[in-house]
Short mmCIF file of C-alpha atoms in Angstrom, two decimals:
data_model
loop_
_atom_site.label_atom_id
_atom_site.label_comp_id
_atom_site.label_asym_id
_atom_site.label_seq_id
_atom_site.Cartn_x
_atom_site.Cartn_y
_atom_site.Cartn_z
CA MET A 1412 0.00 0.00 0.00
CA THR A 1413 1.44 3.37 -1.03
CA THR A 1414 1.38 6.03 1.63
CA TYR A 1415 3.41 9.12 2.53
CA ALA A 1416 5.63 10.19 5.37
CA SER A 1417 6.17 13.87 6.18
CA THR A 1418 9.59 15.18 7.13
CA PRO A 1419 10.09 18.15 9.50
CA ASP A 1420 10.69 20.48 6.52
CA GLY A 1421 7.38 19.42 4.95
CA THR A 1422 8.74 17.11 2.23
CA ARG A 1423 6.50 14.11 1.56
CA LEU A 1424 8.22 10.76 1.02
CA ALA A 1425 6.35 8.00 -0.82
CA LEU A 1426 6.28 4.58 0.85
CA ASP A 1427 5.22 1.07 -0.03
CA ASP A 1428 4.20 -0.39 3.32
CA ALA A 1429 3.25 -4.06 3.42
CA GLY A 1430 1.37 -3.45 6.66
CA GLY A 1431 0.28 -6.21 8.97
CA PRO A 1432 1.63 -7.39 12.32
CA GLY A 1433 5.10 -8.41 11.16
CA GLU A 1434 8.31 -6.80 12.38
CA PRO A 1435 8.96 -3.68 10.27
CA VAL A 1436 11.92 -3.78 7.91
CA LEU A 1437 12.75 -0.38 6.41
CA LEU A 1438 14.34 -0.63 2.94
CA VAL A 1439 16.60 2.15 1.65
CA CYS A 1440 17.67 1.97 -1.99
CA GLY A 1441 20.81 3.07 -3.77
CA GLN A 1442 21.73 6.13 -5.79
CA GLY A 1443 19.17 6.98 -8.44
CA GLN A 1444 16.87 4.11 -7.47
CA ASP A 1445 13.29 4.34 -6.25
CA ARG A 1446 11.30 2.04 -3.99
CA HIS A 1447 10.52 -0.36 -6.84
CA PHE A 1448 14.09 -1.62 -6.54
CA TRP A 1449 12.83 -3.69 -3.60
CA GLN A 1450 9.62 -5.12 -5.08
CA GLY A 1451 10.82 -8.66 -5.75
CA PHE A 1452 12.85 -8.82 -2.56
CA SER A 1453 9.95 -7.61 -0.40
CA GLN A 1454 7.63 -10.26 -1.82
CA ALA A 1455 10.22 -13.01 -1.40
CA LEU A 1456 11.04 -11.92 2.16
CA MET A 1457 7.39 -12.12 3.18
CA ALA A 1458 6.97 -15.48 1.45
CA ALA A 1459 10.01 -16.88 3.27
CA ALA A 1460 8.34 -16.33 6.66
CA PRO A 1461 4.64 -15.46 6.30
CA GLY A 1462 3.49 -12.94 8.89
CA ARG A 1463 7.01 -12.41 10.26
CA TRP A 1464 8.16 -9.34 8.30
CA ARG A 1465 6.62 -6.02 7.25
CA PRO A 1466 8.77 -4.49 4.48
CA ILE A 1467 8.58 -0.71 4.08
CA ALA A 1468 10.31 0.76 1.02
CA LEU A 1469 10.63 4.48 0.40
CA ASP A 1470 11.37 6.87 -2.44
CA PRO A 1471 14.15 9.26 -1.42
CA ARG A 1472 13.32 12.94 -1.62
CA GLY A 1473 13.21 14.23 -5.17
CA ILE A 1474 12.83 10.72 -6.63
CA GLY A 1475 9.83 8.64 -7.71
CA ASP A 1476 6.57 9.66 -6.05
CA SER A 1477 8.25 11.68 -3.30
CA ASP A 1478 7.99 15.45 -3.52
CA PRO A 1479 10.25 17.13 -6.07
CA LEU A 1480 12.97 19.36 -4.74
CA PRO A 1481 11.90 22.97 -4.27
CA PRO A 1482 13.78 25.40 -6.53
CA ALA A 1483 15.46 27.03 -3.54
CA ASP A 1484 16.92 23.73 -2.35
CA THR A 1485 20.32 23.95 -4.00
CA GLY A 1486 22.67 23.33 -1.08
CA PRO A 1487 24.83 20.24 -0.62
CA TRP A 1488 23.32 17.07 0.79
CA GLN A 1489 24.87 14.83 3.37
CA THR A 1490 24.17 11.17 4.05
CA ARG A 1491 23.84 12.06 7.73
CA ASP A 1492 20.94 14.40 6.92
CA MET A 1493 19.27 11.69 4.83
CA ALA A 1494 19.19 9.46 7.91
CA HIS A 1495 16.85 11.98 9.54
CA ASP A 1496 14.29 11.25 6.82
CA LEU A 1497 14.20 7.64 8.02
CA VAL A 1498 13.26 8.85 11.50
CA ALA A 1499 10.39 10.79 9.93
CA VAL A 1500 9.18 7.60 8.24
CA LEU A 1501 9.11 5.71 11.54
CA ASP A 1502 7.40 8.62 13.28
CA THR A 1503 4.72 8.88 10.59
CA LEU A 1504 3.99 5.16 10.84
CA GLY A 1505 4.01 5.21 14.63
CA LEU A 1506 6.90 2.76 14.85
CA PRO A 1507 9.24 3.04 17.84
CA ARG A 1508 11.91 1.09 15.99
CA SER A 1509 12.54 -1.00 12.88
CA HIS A 1510 15.04 -3.26 11.26
CA LEU A 1511 16.87 -1.49 8.46
CA ILE A 1512 18.36 -2.68 5.16
CA GLY A 1513 20.45 -0.13 3.30
CA PHE A 1514 21.83 -0.83 -0.17
CA SER A 1515 24.77 1.07 -1.69
CA LEU A 1516 24.11 4.79 -1.02
CA GLY A 1517 21.25 3.59 1.20
CA GLY A 1518 23.85 1.64 3.17
CA ARG A 1519 25.80 4.84 3.78
CA VAL A 1520 22.62 6.51 5.02
CA ALA A 1521 21.90 3.47 7.20
CA GLN A 1522 25.33 3.77 8.81
CA TRP A 1523 24.45 7.22 10.10
CA PHE A 1524 21.06 5.99 11.26
CA ALA A 1525 22.84 3.35 13.33
CA VAL A 1526 25.22 5.95 14.76
CA ASP A 1527 22.72 8.74 15.49
CA HIS A 1528 19.43 6.91 16.01
CA GLY A 1529 20.40 3.54 17.46
CA ASP A 1530 17.46 3.65 19.87
CA ARG A 1531 15.13 3.39 16.83
CA LEU A 1532 16.99 0.48 15.26
CA GLY A 1533 16.64 -3.27 15.54
CA ALA A 1534 19.01 -5.23 13.33
CA LEU A 1535 20.94 -3.61 10.49
CA VAL A 1536 21.84 -4.98 7.06
CA LEU A 1537 24.47 -3.08 5.06
CA ALA A 1538 24.46 -4.35 1.48
CA GLY A 1539 26.88 -3.49 -1.29
CA THR A 1540 28.17 -0.40 0.48
CA THR A 1541 31.35 1.18 1.84
CA PRO A 1542 32.57 3.21 4.83
CA GLY A 1543 33.27 6.12 2.46
CA ASN A 1544 36.13 7.23 0.28
CA ALA A 1545 38.32 8.45 3.14
CA HIS A 1546 38.68 4.94 4.57
CA GLY A 1547 37.28 2.66 1.88
CA VAL A 1548 38.80 0.87 -1.09
CA PRO A 1549 38.21 2.84 -4.32
CA ARG A 1550 36.35 1.52 -7.33
CA ASP A 1551 37.53 1.71 -10.91
CA PRO A 1552 37.38 5.38 -12.02
CA GLU A 1553 35.39 4.33 -15.08
CA VAL A 1554 32.59 3.08 -12.83
CA SER A 1555 32.65 6.35 -10.88
CA ALA A 1556 32.27 8.22 -14.15
CA MET A 1557 29.21 6.10 -15.03
CA LEU A 1558 27.66 6.92 -11.66
CA ALA A 1559 28.42 10.62 -11.98
CA ARG A 1560 26.69 10.90 -15.35
CA GLY A 1561 23.84 8.51 -14.55
CA ASP A 1562 24.65 6.17 -17.43
CA LEU A 1563 22.02 3.47 -16.92
CA ALA A 1564 22.96 1.34 -19.90
CA ALA A 1565 26.55 1.05 -18.73
CA LEU A 1566 25.66 0.65 -15.05
CA ALA A 1567 23.36 -2.30 -15.79
CA GLY A 1568 26.48 -4.38 -16.39
CA THR A 1569 27.76 -3.57 -12.91
CA MET A 1570 24.55 -4.60 -11.20
CA VAL A 1571 24.12 -8.20 -12.37
CA PRO A 1572 26.21 -10.94 -14.05
CA PRO A 1573 26.06 -11.12 -17.85
CA ASP A 1574 24.08 -14.38 -17.93
CA TRP A 1575 21.38 -12.97 -15.65
CA ALA A 1576 21.24 -9.75 -17.66
CA ALA A 1577 20.78 -11.72 -20.89
CA ALA A 1578 18.02 -13.86 -19.40
CA HIS A 1579 16.19 -10.79 -18.06
CA ALA A 1580 16.87 -8.32 -20.86
CA ASP A 1581 13.24 -7.18 -21.02
CA ALA A 1582 12.95 -6.53 -17.27
CA LEU A 1583 16.36 -5.01 -16.55
CA PRO A 1584 15.68 -1.45 -17.82
CA GLY A 1585 12.66 -1.19 -15.53
CA LEU A 1586 14.64 -2.54 -12.60
CA MET A 1587 17.35 0.03 -13.15
CA ARG A 1588 14.94 2.95 -12.97
CA ARG A 1589 11.16 3.28 -13.16
CA ARG A 1590 11.00 7.06 -13.65
CA PRO A 1591 13.31 9.69 -15.13
CA ILE A 1592 15.36 11.65 -12.60
CA ALA A 1593 16.73 15.10 -13.29
CA LEU A 1594 20.49 15.10 -13.72
CA PRO A 1595 20.99 17.78 -11.01
CA VAL A 1596 19.21 15.51 -8.51
CA LEU A 1597 21.34 12.54 -9.51
CA ARG A 1598 24.44 14.69 -9.25
CA ARG A 1599 23.59 15.77 -5.71
CA TYR A 1600 23.07 12.19 -4.60
CA TYR A 1601 26.38 11.23 -6.18
CA GLU A 1602 28.20 14.06 -4.40
CA ALA A 1603 26.60 13.11 -1.07
CA SER A 1604 27.67 9.52 -1.56
CA GLU A 1605 31.23 10.53 -2.45
CA ALA A 1606 31.48 12.76 0.65
CA HIS A 1607 30.18 10.11 3.05
CA ASP A 1608 32.37 9.39 6.07
CA ALA A 1609 30.88 7.73 9.17
CA TRP A 1610 34.13 5.98 10.12
CA VAL A 1611 34.51 7.42 13.60
CA GLY A 1612 30.88 6.83 14.51
CA LEU A 1613 30.80 3.27 13.22
CA ALA A 1614 32.96 2.11 16.12
CA THR A 1615 30.17 3.19 18.51
CA ALA A 1616 27.21 1.58 16.68
CA GLU A 1617 25.49 -1.01 18.86
CA ALA A 1618 23.08 -2.66 16.42
CA PRO A 1619 23.69 -6.26 15.36
CA THR A 1620 24.77 -5.88 11.75
CA LEU A 1621 24.95 -8.12 8.71
CA VAL A 1622 27.39 -6.87 6.07
CA LEU A 1623 26.11 -8.43 2.84
CA HIS A 1624 28.14 -8.19 -0.36
CA GLY A 1625 28.47 -9.73 -3.80
CA THR A 1626 31.85 -11.31 -4.40
CA GLN A 1627 32.08 -9.71 -7.86
CA ASP A 1628 30.79 -6.21 -7.03
CA PRO A 1629 32.55 -3.58 -9.23
CA VAL A 1630 30.63 -0.59 -7.81
CA ASN A 1631 31.63 -0.95 -4.17
CA VAL A 1632 34.46 -3.44 -4.29
CA PRO A 1633 34.33 -6.38 -1.84
CA ASP A 1634 37.22 -5.26 0.36
CA ASN A 1635 34.89 -2.55 1.65
CA ALA A 1636 32.66 -5.20 3.18
CA ARG A 1637 35.59 -6.53 5.17
CA LEU A 1638 36.41 -3.03 6.40
CA LEU A 1639 32.85 -2.45 7.58
CA ALA A 1640 32.62 -5.82 9.30
CA GLU A 1641 35.88 -5.17 11.12
CA ARG A 1642 34.94 -1.62 12.12
CA LEU A 1643 31.45 -2.32 13.46
CA PRO A 1644 31.44 -3.84 16.98
CA HIS A 1645 28.62 -6.36 16.38
CA ALA A 1646 28.93 -7.29 12.71
CA GLU A 1647 29.10 -10.46 10.69
CA LEU A 1648 29.92 -10.83 7.01
CA ALA A 1649 27.89 -12.71 4.40
CA TRP A 1650 29.15 -13.15 0.85
CA ILE A 1651 26.78 -13.74 -2.07
CA GLU A 1652 28.95 -15.83 -4.35
CA GLY A 1653 29.09 -14.65 -7.95
CA ALA A 1654 26.87 -11.61 -7.39
CA ARG A 1655 27.75 -8.17 -8.64
CA HIS A 1656 26.30 -5.01 -7.12
CA ALA A 1657 22.64 -6.07 -6.83
CA PRO A 1658 22.28 -9.57 -5.34
CA PHE A 1659 18.70 -8.59 -4.45
CA TRP A 1660 17.94 -9.16 -8.14
CA SER A 1661 20.31 -11.77 -9.53
CA HIS A 1662 20.74 -13.92 -6.40
CA LEU A 1663 17.38 -13.40 -4.76
CA PRO A 1664 16.96 -16.78 -2.97
CA ALA A 1665 20.42 -16.67 -1.37
CA THR A 1666 19.98 -13.04 -0.37
CA VAL A 1667 16.55 -13.60 1.17
CA GLU A 1668 17.83 -16.63 3.06
CA ALA A 1669 20.77 -14.71 4.52
CA VAL A 1670 18.72 -11.66 5.48
CA SER A 1671 15.72 -13.53 6.87
CA ALA A 1672 17.87 -15.82 9.00
CA PHE A 1673 19.86 -12.88 10.36
CA LEU A 1674 16.79 -10.79 11.25
CA ALA A 1675 15.16 -13.81 12.90
CA ARG A 1676 18.16 -14.13 15.21
CA HIS A 1677 17.70 -10.51 16.32
CA PRO A 1678 13.97 -9.94 16.88
CA LEU A 1679 12.64 -6.53 17.86
CA PRO A 1680 11.77 -6.19 21.54
CA ARG A 1681 8.10 -6.67 22.27
#
């Protein structure tokens, strides 16, 4: 069911909320993605344990069905500020806390949520992400250039293995992006991602954390997963063998199994 959360500055964020009595699992997508990124994963997660989970996926501000950016909003964005929008989602839905899965840029945002809002967090899954350029392992500059210019056709090859892309050629363009996004908006998300640095705070995060990563990820190279797992006090590492950047698409059963089992070991307090 699509609904909206309101942030303190009045921006409305579009949500797909599965509803029901299950434990909430807030899903935060990557750069340039909207909430439809999670559609297959949400359905598979609920099917894996009927009634156990309540996925909630959101469109970041300026993307999808969330409010467009006001013309006066031209300042720089920070991943730390984006984490405040997640608090607004929980407040709107009346949820004292939630599990959180952050993918790529969403994983950077989720790191700050764990640091600044740990009292609202259950278990954390950081997927395909990094601790930031200051402490992380860099990607190939060619991939960074693709991200900076929003080159969807080129980026599709970084998301999934070639055999999966060939078998899903009709669906892949829609998975990559459902709606056009203005280049200035994409650029601001890219700059926020590039400036991310939660390294100091990560050592204080208390949430049980699963660091999930494809072994063949060219966007956020796998050594970053090791860095995160070593830096976070309560983290474990799960590799999705053969996956590139988006195991939520190409390796859905293995990803759902890893995530569902991890969340089940760390239930929300009643």
